[in-house]
Coordinates of C-alpha atoms in Angstrom, one line a residue:
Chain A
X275 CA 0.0 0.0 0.0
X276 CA 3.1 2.3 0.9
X277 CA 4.5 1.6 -1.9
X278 CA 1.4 2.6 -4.0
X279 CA 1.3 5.4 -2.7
X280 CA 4.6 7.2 -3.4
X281 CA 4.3 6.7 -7.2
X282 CA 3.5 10.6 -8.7
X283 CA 0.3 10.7 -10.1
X284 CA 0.7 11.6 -13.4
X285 CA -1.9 13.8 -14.8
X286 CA -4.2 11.5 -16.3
X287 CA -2.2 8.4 -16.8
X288 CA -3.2 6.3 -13.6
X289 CA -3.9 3.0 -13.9
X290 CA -7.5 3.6 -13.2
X291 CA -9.4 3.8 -10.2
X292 CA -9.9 0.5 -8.3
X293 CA -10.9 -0.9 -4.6
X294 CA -7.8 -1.4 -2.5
X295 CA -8.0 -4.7 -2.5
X296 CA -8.6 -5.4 -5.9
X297 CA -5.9 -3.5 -7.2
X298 CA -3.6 -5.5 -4.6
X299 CA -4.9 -8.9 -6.0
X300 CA -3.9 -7.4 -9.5
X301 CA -0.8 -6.7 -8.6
X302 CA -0.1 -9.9 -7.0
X303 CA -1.3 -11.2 -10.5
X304 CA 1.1 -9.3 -11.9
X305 CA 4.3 -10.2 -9.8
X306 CA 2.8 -14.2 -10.8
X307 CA 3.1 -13.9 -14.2
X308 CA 6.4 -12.0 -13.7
X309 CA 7.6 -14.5 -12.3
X310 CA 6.3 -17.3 -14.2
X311 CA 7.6 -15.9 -17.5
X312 CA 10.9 -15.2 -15.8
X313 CA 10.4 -19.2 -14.5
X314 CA 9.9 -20.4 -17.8
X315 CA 12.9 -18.2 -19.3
X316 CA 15.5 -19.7 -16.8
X317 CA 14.3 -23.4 -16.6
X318 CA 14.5 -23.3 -20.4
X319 CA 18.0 -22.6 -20.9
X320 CA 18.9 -25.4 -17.7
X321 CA 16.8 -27.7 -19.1
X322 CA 18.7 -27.1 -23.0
X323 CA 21.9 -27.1 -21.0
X324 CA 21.4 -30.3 -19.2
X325 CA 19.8 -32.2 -22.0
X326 CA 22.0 -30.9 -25.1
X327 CA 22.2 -33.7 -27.4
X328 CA 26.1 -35.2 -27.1
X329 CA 25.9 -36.3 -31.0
X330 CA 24.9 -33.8 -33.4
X331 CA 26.3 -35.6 -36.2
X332 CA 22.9 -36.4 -38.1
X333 CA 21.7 -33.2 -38.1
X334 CA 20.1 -30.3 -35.7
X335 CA 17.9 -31.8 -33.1
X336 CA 14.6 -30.8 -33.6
X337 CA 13.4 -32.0 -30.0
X338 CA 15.9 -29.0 -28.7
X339 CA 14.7 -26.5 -31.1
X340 CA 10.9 -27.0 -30.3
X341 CA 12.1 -26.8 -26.7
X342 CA 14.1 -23.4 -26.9
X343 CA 11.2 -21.7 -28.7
X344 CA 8.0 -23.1 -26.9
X345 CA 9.9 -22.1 -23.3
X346 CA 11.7 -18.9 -24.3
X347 CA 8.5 -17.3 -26.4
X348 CA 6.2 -18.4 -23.3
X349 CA 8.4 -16.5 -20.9
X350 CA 8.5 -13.6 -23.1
X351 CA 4.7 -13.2 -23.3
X352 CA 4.1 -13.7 -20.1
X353 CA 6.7 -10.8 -19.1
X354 CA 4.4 -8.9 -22.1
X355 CA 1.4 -9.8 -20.4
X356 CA 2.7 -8.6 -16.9
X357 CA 3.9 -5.8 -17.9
X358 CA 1.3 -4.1 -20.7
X359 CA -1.8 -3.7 -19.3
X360 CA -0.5 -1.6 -16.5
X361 CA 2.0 0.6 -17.9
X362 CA 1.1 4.4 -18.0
X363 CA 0.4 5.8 -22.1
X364 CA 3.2 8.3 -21.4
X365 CA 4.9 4.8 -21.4
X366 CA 3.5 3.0 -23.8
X367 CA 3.9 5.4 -26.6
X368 CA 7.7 5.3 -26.3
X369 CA 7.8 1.6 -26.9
X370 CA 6.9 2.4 -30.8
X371 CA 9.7 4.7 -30.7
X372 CA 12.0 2.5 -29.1
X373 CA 11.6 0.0 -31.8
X374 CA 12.2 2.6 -34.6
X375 CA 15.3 3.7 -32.7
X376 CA 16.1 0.0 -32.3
X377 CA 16.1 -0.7 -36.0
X378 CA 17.0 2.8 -37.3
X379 CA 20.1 3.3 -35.0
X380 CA 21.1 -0.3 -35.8
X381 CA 21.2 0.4 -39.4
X382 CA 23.3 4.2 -38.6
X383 CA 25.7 2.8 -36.3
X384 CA 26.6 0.0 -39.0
X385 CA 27.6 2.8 -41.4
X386 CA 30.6 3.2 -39.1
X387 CA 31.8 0.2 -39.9
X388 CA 32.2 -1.5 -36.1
X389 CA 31.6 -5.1 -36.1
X390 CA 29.0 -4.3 -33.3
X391 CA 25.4 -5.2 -33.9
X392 CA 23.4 -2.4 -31.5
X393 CA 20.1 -3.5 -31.8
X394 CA 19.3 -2.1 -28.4
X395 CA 19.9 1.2 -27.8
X396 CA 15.9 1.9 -28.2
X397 CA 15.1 -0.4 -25.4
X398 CA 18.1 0.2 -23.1
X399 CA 16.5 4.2 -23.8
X400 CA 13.3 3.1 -22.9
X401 CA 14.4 1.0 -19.6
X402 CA 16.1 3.9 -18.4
X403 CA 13.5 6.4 -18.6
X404 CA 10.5 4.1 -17.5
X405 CA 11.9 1.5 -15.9
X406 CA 12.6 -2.4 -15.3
X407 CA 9.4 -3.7 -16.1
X408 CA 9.0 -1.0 -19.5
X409 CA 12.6 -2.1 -20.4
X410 CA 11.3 -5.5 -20.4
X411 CA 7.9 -5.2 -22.4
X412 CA 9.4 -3.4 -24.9
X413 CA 12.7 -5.5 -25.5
X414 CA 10.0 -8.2 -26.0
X415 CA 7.8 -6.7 -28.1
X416 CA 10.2 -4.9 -30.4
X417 CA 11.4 -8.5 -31.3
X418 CA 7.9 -9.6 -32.0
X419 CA 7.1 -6.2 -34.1
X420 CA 10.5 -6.5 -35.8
X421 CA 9.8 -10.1 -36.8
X422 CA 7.5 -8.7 -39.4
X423 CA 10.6 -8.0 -40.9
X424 CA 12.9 -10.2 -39.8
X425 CA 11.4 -13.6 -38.7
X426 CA 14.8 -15.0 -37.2
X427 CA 14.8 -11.6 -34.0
X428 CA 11.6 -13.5 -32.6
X429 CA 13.3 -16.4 -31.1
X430 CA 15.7 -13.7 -29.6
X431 CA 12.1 -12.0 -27.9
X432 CA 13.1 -13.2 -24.1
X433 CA 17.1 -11.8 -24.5
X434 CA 15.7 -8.4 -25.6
X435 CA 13.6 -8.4 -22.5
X436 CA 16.3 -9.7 -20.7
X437 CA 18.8 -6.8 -21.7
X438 CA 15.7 -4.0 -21.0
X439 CA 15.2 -5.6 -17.6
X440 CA 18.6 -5.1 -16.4
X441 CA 19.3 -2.2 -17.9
X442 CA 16.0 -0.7 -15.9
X443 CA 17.7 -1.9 -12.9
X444 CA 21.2 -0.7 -13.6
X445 CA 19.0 2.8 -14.2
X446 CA 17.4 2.3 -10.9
X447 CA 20.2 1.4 -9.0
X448 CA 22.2 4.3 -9.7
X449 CA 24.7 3.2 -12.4
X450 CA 23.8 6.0 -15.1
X451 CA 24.6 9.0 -12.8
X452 CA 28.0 8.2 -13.5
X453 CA 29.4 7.8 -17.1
X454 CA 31.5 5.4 -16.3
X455 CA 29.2 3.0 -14.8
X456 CA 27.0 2.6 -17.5
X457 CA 29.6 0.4 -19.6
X458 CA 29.9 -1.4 -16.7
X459 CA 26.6 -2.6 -16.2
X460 CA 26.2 -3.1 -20.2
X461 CA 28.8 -5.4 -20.0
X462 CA 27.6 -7.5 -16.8
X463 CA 24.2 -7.3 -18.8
X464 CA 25.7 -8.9 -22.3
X465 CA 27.3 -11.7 -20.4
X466 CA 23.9 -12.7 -19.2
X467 CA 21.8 -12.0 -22.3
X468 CA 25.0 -13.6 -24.4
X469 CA 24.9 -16.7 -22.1
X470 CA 20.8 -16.8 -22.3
X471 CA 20.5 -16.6 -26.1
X472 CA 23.1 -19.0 -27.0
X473 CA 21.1 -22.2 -26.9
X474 CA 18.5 -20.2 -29.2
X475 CA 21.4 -19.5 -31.8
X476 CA 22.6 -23.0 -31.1
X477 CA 19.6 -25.3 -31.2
X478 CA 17.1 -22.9 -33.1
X479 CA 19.2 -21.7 -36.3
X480 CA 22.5 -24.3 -35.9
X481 CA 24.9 -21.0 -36.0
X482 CA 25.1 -17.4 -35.8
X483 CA 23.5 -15.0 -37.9
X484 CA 26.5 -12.8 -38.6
X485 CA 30.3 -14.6 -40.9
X486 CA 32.0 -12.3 -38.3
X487 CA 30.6 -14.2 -35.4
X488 CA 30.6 -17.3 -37.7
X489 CA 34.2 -17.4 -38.0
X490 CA 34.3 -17.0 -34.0
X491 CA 32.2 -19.7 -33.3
X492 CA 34.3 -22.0 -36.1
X493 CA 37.5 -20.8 -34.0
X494 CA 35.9 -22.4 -31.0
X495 CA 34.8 -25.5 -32.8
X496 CA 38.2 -26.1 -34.4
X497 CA 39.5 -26.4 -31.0
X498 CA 36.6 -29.1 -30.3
X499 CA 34.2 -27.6 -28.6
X500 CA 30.4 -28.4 -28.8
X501 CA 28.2 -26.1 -30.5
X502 CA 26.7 -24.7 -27.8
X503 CA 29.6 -24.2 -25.5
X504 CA 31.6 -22.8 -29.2
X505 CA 28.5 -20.5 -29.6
X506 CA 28.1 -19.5 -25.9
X507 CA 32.1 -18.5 -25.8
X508 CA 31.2 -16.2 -29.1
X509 CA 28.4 -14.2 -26.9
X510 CA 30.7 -14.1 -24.2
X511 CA 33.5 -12.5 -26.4
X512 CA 30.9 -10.4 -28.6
X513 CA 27.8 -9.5 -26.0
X514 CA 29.6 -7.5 -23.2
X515 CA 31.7 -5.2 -25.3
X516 CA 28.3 -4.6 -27.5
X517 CA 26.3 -3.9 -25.0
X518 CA 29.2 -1.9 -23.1
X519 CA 28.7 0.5 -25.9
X520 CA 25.4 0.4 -26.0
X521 CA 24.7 1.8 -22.1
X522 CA 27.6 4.1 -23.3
X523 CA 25.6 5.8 -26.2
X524 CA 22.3 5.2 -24.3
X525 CA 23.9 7.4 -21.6
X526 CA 25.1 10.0 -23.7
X527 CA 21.8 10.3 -25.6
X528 CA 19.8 10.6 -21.7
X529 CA 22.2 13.2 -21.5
X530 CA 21.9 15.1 -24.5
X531 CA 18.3 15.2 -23.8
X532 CA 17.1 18.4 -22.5
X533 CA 16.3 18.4 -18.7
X534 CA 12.6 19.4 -19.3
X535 CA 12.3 15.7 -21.7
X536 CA 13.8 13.3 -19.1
X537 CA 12.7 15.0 -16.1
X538 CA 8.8 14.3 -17.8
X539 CA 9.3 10.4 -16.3
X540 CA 8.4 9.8 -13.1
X541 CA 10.5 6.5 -12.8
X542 CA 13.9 9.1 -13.6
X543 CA 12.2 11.4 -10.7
X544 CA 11.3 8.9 -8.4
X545 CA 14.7 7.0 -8.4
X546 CA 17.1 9.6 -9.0
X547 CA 18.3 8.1 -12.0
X548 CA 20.0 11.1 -13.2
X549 CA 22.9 13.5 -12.5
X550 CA 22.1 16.9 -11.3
X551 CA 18.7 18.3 -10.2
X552 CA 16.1 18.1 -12.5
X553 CA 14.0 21.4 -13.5
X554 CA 12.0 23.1 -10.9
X555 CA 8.2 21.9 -11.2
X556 CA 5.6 21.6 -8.8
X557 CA 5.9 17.9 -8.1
X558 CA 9.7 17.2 -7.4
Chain B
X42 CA -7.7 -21.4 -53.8
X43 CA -7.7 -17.7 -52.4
X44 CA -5.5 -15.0 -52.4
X45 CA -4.0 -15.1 -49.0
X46 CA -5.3 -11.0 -48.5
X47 CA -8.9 -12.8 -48.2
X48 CA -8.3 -15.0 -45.3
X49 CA -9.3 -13.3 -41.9
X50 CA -5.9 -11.8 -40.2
X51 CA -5.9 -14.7 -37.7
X52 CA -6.4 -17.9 -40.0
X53 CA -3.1 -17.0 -42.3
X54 CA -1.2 -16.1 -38.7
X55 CA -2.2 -19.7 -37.3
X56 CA -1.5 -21.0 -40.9
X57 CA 2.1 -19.3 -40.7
X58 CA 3.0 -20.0 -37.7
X59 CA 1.6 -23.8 -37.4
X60 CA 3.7 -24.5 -40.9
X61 CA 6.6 -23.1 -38.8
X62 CA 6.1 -25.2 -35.6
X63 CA 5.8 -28.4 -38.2
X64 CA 8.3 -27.7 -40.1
X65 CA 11.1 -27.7 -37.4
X66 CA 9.0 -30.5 -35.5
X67 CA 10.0 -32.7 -38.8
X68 CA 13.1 -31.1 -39.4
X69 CA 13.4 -33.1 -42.4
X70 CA 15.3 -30.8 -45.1
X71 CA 12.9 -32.3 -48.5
X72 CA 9.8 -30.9 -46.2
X73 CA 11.6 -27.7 -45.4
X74 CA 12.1 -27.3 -49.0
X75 CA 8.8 -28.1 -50.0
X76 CA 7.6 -25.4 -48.0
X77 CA 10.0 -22.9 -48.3
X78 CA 8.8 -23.3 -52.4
X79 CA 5.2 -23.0 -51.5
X80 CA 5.9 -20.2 -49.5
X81 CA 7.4 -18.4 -52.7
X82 CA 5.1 -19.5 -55.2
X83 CA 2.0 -18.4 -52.6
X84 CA 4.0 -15.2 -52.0
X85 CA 4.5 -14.2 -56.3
X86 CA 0.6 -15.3 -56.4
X87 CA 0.0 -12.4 -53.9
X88 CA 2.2 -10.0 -55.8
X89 CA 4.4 -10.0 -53.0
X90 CA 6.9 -11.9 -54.3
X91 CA 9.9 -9.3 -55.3
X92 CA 9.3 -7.9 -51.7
X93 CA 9.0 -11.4 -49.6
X94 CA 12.2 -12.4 -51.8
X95 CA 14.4 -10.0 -50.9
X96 CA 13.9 -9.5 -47.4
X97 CA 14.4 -13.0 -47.0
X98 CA 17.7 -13.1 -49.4
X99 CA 18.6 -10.4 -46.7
X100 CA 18.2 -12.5 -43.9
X101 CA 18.7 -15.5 -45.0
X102 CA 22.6 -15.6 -47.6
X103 CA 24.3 -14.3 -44.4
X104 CA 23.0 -16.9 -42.0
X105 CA 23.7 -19.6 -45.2
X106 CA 27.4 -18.3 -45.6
X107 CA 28.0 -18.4 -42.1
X108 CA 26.4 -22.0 -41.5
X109 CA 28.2 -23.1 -44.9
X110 CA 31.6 -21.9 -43.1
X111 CA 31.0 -22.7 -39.7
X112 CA 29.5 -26.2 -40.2
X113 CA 31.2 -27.2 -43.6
X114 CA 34.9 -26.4 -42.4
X115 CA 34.5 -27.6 -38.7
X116 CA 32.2 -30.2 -37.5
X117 CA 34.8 -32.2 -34.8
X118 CA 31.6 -34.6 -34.7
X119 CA 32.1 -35.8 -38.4
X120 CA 33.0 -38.7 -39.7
X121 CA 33.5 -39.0 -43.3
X122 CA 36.1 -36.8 -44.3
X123 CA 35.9 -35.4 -48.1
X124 CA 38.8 -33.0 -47.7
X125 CA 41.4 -31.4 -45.1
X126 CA 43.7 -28.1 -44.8
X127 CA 45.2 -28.1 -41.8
X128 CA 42.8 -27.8 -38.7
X129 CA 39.7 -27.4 -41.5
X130 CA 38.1 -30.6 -42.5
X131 CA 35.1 -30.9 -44.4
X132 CA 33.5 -33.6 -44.1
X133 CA 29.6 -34.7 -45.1
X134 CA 27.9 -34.7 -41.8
X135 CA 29.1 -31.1 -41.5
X136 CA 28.0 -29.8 -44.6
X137 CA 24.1 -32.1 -44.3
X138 CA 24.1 -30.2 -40.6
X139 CA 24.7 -26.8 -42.5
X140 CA 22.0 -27.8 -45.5
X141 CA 19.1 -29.0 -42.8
X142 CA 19.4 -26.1 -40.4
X143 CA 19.8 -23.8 -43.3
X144 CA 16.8 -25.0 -45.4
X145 CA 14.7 -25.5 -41.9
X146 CA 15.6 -21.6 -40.8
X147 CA 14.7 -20.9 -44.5
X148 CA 11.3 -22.3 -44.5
X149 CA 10.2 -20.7 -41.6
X150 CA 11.5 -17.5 -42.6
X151 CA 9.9 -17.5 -46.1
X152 CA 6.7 -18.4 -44.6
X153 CA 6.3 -15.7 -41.9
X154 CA 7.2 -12.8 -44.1
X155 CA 4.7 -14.2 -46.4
X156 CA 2.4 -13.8 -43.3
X157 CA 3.8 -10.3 -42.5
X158 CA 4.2 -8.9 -46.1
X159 CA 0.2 -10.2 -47.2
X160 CA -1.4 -9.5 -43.8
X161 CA -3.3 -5.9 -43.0
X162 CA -1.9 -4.5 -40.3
X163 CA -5.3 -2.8 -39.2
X164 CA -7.2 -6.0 -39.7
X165 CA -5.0 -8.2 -37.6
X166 CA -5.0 -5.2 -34.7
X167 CA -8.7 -5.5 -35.1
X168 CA -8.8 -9.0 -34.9
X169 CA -6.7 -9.1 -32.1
X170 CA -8.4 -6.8 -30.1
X171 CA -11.5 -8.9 -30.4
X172 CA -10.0 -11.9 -28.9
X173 CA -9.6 -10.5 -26.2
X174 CA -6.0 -9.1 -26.4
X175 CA -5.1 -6.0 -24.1
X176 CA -5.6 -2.5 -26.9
X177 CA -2.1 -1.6 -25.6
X178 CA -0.4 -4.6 -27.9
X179 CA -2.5 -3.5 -30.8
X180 CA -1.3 -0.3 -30.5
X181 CA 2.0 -0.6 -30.1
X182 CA 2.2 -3.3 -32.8
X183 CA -0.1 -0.9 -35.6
X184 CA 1.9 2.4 -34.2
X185 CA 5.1 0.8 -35.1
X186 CA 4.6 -0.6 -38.1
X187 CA 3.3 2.8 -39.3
X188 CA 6.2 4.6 -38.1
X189 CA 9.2 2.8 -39.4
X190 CA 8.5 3.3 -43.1
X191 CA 8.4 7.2 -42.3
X192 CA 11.8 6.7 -40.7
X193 CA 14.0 7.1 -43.2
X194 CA 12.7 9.9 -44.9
X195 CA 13.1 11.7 -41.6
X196 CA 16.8 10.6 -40.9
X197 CA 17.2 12.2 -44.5
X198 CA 15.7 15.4 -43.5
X199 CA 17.8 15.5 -40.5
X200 CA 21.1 14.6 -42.4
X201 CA 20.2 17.5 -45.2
X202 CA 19.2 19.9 -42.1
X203 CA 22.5 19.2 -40.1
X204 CA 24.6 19.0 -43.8
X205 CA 23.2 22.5 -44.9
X206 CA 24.9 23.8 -41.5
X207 CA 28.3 22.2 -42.3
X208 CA 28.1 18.5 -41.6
X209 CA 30.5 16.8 -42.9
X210 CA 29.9 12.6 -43.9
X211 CA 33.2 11.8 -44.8
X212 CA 36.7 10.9 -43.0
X213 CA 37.7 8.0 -40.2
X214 CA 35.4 6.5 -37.4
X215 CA 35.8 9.7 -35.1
X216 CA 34.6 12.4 -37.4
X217 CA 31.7 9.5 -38.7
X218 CA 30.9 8.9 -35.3
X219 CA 30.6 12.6 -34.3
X220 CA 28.1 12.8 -37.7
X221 CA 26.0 10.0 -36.1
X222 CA 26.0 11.9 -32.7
X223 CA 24.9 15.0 -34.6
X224 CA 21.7 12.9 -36.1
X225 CA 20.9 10.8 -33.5
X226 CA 20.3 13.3 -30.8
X227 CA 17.8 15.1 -33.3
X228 CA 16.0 12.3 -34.5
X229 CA 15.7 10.8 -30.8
X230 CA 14.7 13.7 -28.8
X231 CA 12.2 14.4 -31.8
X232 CA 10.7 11.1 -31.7
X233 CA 10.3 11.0 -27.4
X234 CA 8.8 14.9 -27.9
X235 CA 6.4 13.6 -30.1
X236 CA 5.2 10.8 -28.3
X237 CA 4.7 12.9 -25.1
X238 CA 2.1 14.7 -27.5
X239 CA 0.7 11.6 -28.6
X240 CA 0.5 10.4 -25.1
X241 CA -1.6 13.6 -24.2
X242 CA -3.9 13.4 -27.0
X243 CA -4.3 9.4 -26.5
X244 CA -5.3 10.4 -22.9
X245 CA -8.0 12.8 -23.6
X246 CA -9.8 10.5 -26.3
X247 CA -9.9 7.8 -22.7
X248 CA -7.1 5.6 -24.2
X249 CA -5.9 4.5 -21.1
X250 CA -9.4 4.3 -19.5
X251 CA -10.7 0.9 -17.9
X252 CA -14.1 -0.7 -19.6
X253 CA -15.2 -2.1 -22.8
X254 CA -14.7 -0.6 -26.4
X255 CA -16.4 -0.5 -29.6
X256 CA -14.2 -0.7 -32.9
X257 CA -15.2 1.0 -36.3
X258 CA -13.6 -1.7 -37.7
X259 CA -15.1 -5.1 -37.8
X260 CA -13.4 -8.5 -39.8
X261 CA -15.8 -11.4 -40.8
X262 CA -14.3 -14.2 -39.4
X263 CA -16.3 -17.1 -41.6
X264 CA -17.1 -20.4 -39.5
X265 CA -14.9 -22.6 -41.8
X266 CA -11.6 -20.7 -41.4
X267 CA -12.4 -21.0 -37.4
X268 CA -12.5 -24.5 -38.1
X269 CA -9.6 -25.0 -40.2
X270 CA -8.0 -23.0 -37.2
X271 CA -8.8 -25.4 -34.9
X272 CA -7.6 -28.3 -37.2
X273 CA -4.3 -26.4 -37.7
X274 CA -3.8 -25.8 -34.2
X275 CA -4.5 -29.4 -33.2
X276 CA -2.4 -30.9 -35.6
X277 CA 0.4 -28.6 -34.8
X278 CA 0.0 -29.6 -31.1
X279 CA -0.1 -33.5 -32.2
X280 CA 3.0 -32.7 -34.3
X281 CA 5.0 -31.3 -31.7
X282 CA 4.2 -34.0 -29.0
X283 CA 5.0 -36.4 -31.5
X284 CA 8.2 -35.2 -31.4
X285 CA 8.6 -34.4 -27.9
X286 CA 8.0 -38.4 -27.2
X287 CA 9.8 -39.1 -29.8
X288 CA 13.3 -37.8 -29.1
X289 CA 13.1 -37.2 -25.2
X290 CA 16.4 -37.1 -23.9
X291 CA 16.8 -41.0 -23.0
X292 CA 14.4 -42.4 -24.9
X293 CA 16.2 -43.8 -27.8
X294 CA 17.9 -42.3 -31.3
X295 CA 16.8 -38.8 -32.8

């Protein structure tokens, strides 16, 4: 109840009126399905683990494949479904915006020619102006939106949410009032979304997507490891330095953002997740 | 048969998806080829073809190269050896890993963008909304989809706008990086002002309001494609369990 009650009402974007009690049971709801879809996501990638098949010789397993989608695409929707139906529209409206910017950046930070993928600075954006669960909702639903386009992102839907969730925490936590923490937490975040969306690249599409992480991977399998531990080595040499950057750019673009913009959030109010004092308005 | 534009929004998404879900259930590479032609000869059928074709050559040659060169030069599993430089064998059960996971991805990709490129985005937000599904996700997936074709003609605005006061897009990664910098904080802070408008103007038509709504839009949803829905679903489901029994971990070979 507390905790309801310290959240700034912003003008118009409540979640609605509701008795006490029932927007308690709602919100224990919610925390279920968080945690079922985080549940699912976790006991997926054990389960692939402990189960991997030891002889891939006649071809990709199907069984694994079937497995990796069904578990990872169920956690991702329940996170959705958590996470959607209570998020305020000053919220929801970005998440359009962080796909665009997920894409679109993508596509300007490739003209520079680093062998860097950035396919997250929209979301990251996103989690670190609204939030954890925000982060996580749209990292998910960009991949599904995004797999109009691109059918091979959608297996990827519970990484993305994976990298938004952190990065809302890192936000929350502190890490972007510094510059230099930011990297930092983008790097502890790739290890775990690298490590988590290996068995997808592994089971689901038999390689990577990229010859530049290709070659990686074949570096690792020359030296006899098994595809998924040769794939998961990849992420963990290519997934922490991208998303390193990533926080990085995302930080300098909060920045570069006028006060009046990022100061509109009441997650960046309410946890401080800025440097400096925000501008003078009748709430803070 | 129809035109794939006729079928409601929901029977050509099951239809999609289920052939997906089969397809890597089998994972038998003639079957992935068989549908990955389908998929191209339904696509050209819906005019789509030119468009379905090369977003999937897109996707799809950089994923086959890097299979073809992952799989086909090292695969320490192999057995049957057809050449070897050095630490690089080739050998066959390398390069029939590379062709089955490379036909299976193709297939499925081939046959979702035949889904996304034929669908109407405003009928399958309509039809989603009337099963049920929170408004939010239709709008978020419809906004989207709207806005990232208008993207690019923006970013070019910005780049003549920044270019007319001196921007230069030429030189090493510093100078290109400080170009990027120069268009991304435009086109970002642009975007997140604009969707604080939309956010207020969304609020005071009672978008995020609690109750029922009516939608000017309405799909007929005929009672055989609900039924060829159902049959799809169900023989997806017996498909994958199928397979699930089949090839549990400890049950016996793949």
């Amino acid at each position: 109840m507390s905790q309801q009650s310290l959240i700034l009402p912003a003008t118009g974007t409540g979640p609605g009126a509701g008795s006490a009690a029932g927007t308690a049971k709602a919100r224990r709801n919610r925390r279920l399905l968080e945690l079922a879809g985080a549940v699912s996501i976790a006991a997926t990638y054990i389960f692939l683990v402990l189960t991997q098949p030891a002889d891939i010789a006649n071809g990709p397993a199907s069984f694994s494949a079937l497995v990796a989608l069904g578990g990872f695409l169920l956690g991702a929707v329940l996170l959705i479904a958590a996470a959607l139906p209570v998020l305020p529209t000053s919220t929801l409206v970005l998440m359009p915006v962080a796909l665009v910017l997920n894409v679109v950046l993508g596509q300007l930070m490739g003209s520079t020619g680093l062998p860097f993928y950035f396919d997250a600075i929209g979301t990251v954006l996103i989690a670190v102006l609204a939030g954890p669960a925000a982060g996580a909702a749209t990292g998910a639903l960009s991949s599904i939106v995004w797999s109009f386009f691109n059918p091979t992102v959608l297996p990827f839907a519970a990484g993305a949410a994976l990298i938004g969730f952190l990065a809302g925490l890192a936000a929350r936590g502190g890490l972007f009032r510094r510059f230099y923490l930011a990297p930092v937490a983008g790097f502890v975040t790739g290890i775990l979304a690298g490590v988590v969306s290996a068995p997808i690249a592994a089971f689901v599409f038999g390689g990577t997507a990229g010859l530049g992480t290709g070659a990686v991977v074949s570096a690792f399998r020359a030296m006899g490891d098994t595809l998924l531990a040769a794939i998961t080595k990849q992420a963990l040499i290519s997934d922490p330095m991208d998303k390193a950057i990533v926080f990085a750019i995302v930080a300098l673009l909060v920045y570069a953002l006028p006060r009046r913009t990022s100061f509109q959030f009441p997650f960046v109010r309410r946890f401080r997740v800025l440097a400096g004092k925000g501008p003078a308005t009748p709430e803070a | 048969m129809r035109a794939p534009s006729t079928l409601h929004p929901l029977t050509s998404l099951t239809a999609a998806g289920c052939t997906a879900v089969i397809t890597t259930a089998a994972g038998t590479w003639p079957l992935s080829l068989a549908v990955a032609l389908a998929a191209v000869v339904l696509a050209r059928r819906a005019g789509a073809g030119r468009r379905v074709l090369g977003t999937a050559a897109a996707v799809l040659l950089p994923l086959g190269l890097s299979l073809l060169l992952l799989h086909g030069l090292f695969f320490p599993e192999g057995r049957t050896v057809l050449a070897a430089w050095g630490p690089a064998r080739v050998t066959a059960e390398g390069l029939a890993f590379a062709w089955e996971a490379g036909t299976r991805t193709g297939a499925c990709v081939l046959v979702l963008l035949l889904f996304s490129f034929t669908v109407s985005a405003p009928d399958l937000v309509a039809a989603l909304a009337a099963r049920g599904l929170p408004p939010q996700f239709g709008f978020v997936l419809a906004s989207a989809l709207t806005l990232l074709p208008a993207m690019a003609g923006r970013l070019e605005r910005i780049r003549a706008a920044q270019e007319s006061r001196g921007l230069v897009l030429r030189g090493g990664v510093l100078p290109r990086l400080a170009a990027v910098r120069l268009q991304m904080v435009p086109l970002v802070l642009g975007l997140i002002e604009e969707s604080g408008n939309r956010a207020q103007a969304l609020d005071a038509r009672g978008f995020g309001a609690a109750g029922p709504r009516t939608s000017y839009r309405q799909v007929t949803d005929p009672p055989a494609q609900r039924r060829l829905r159902t049959a799809m679903l169900l023989l997806t489901a017996a498909a994958v369990a199928l397979r699930l029994v089949a090839s549990w971990p400890g049950a016996g070979p793949v």
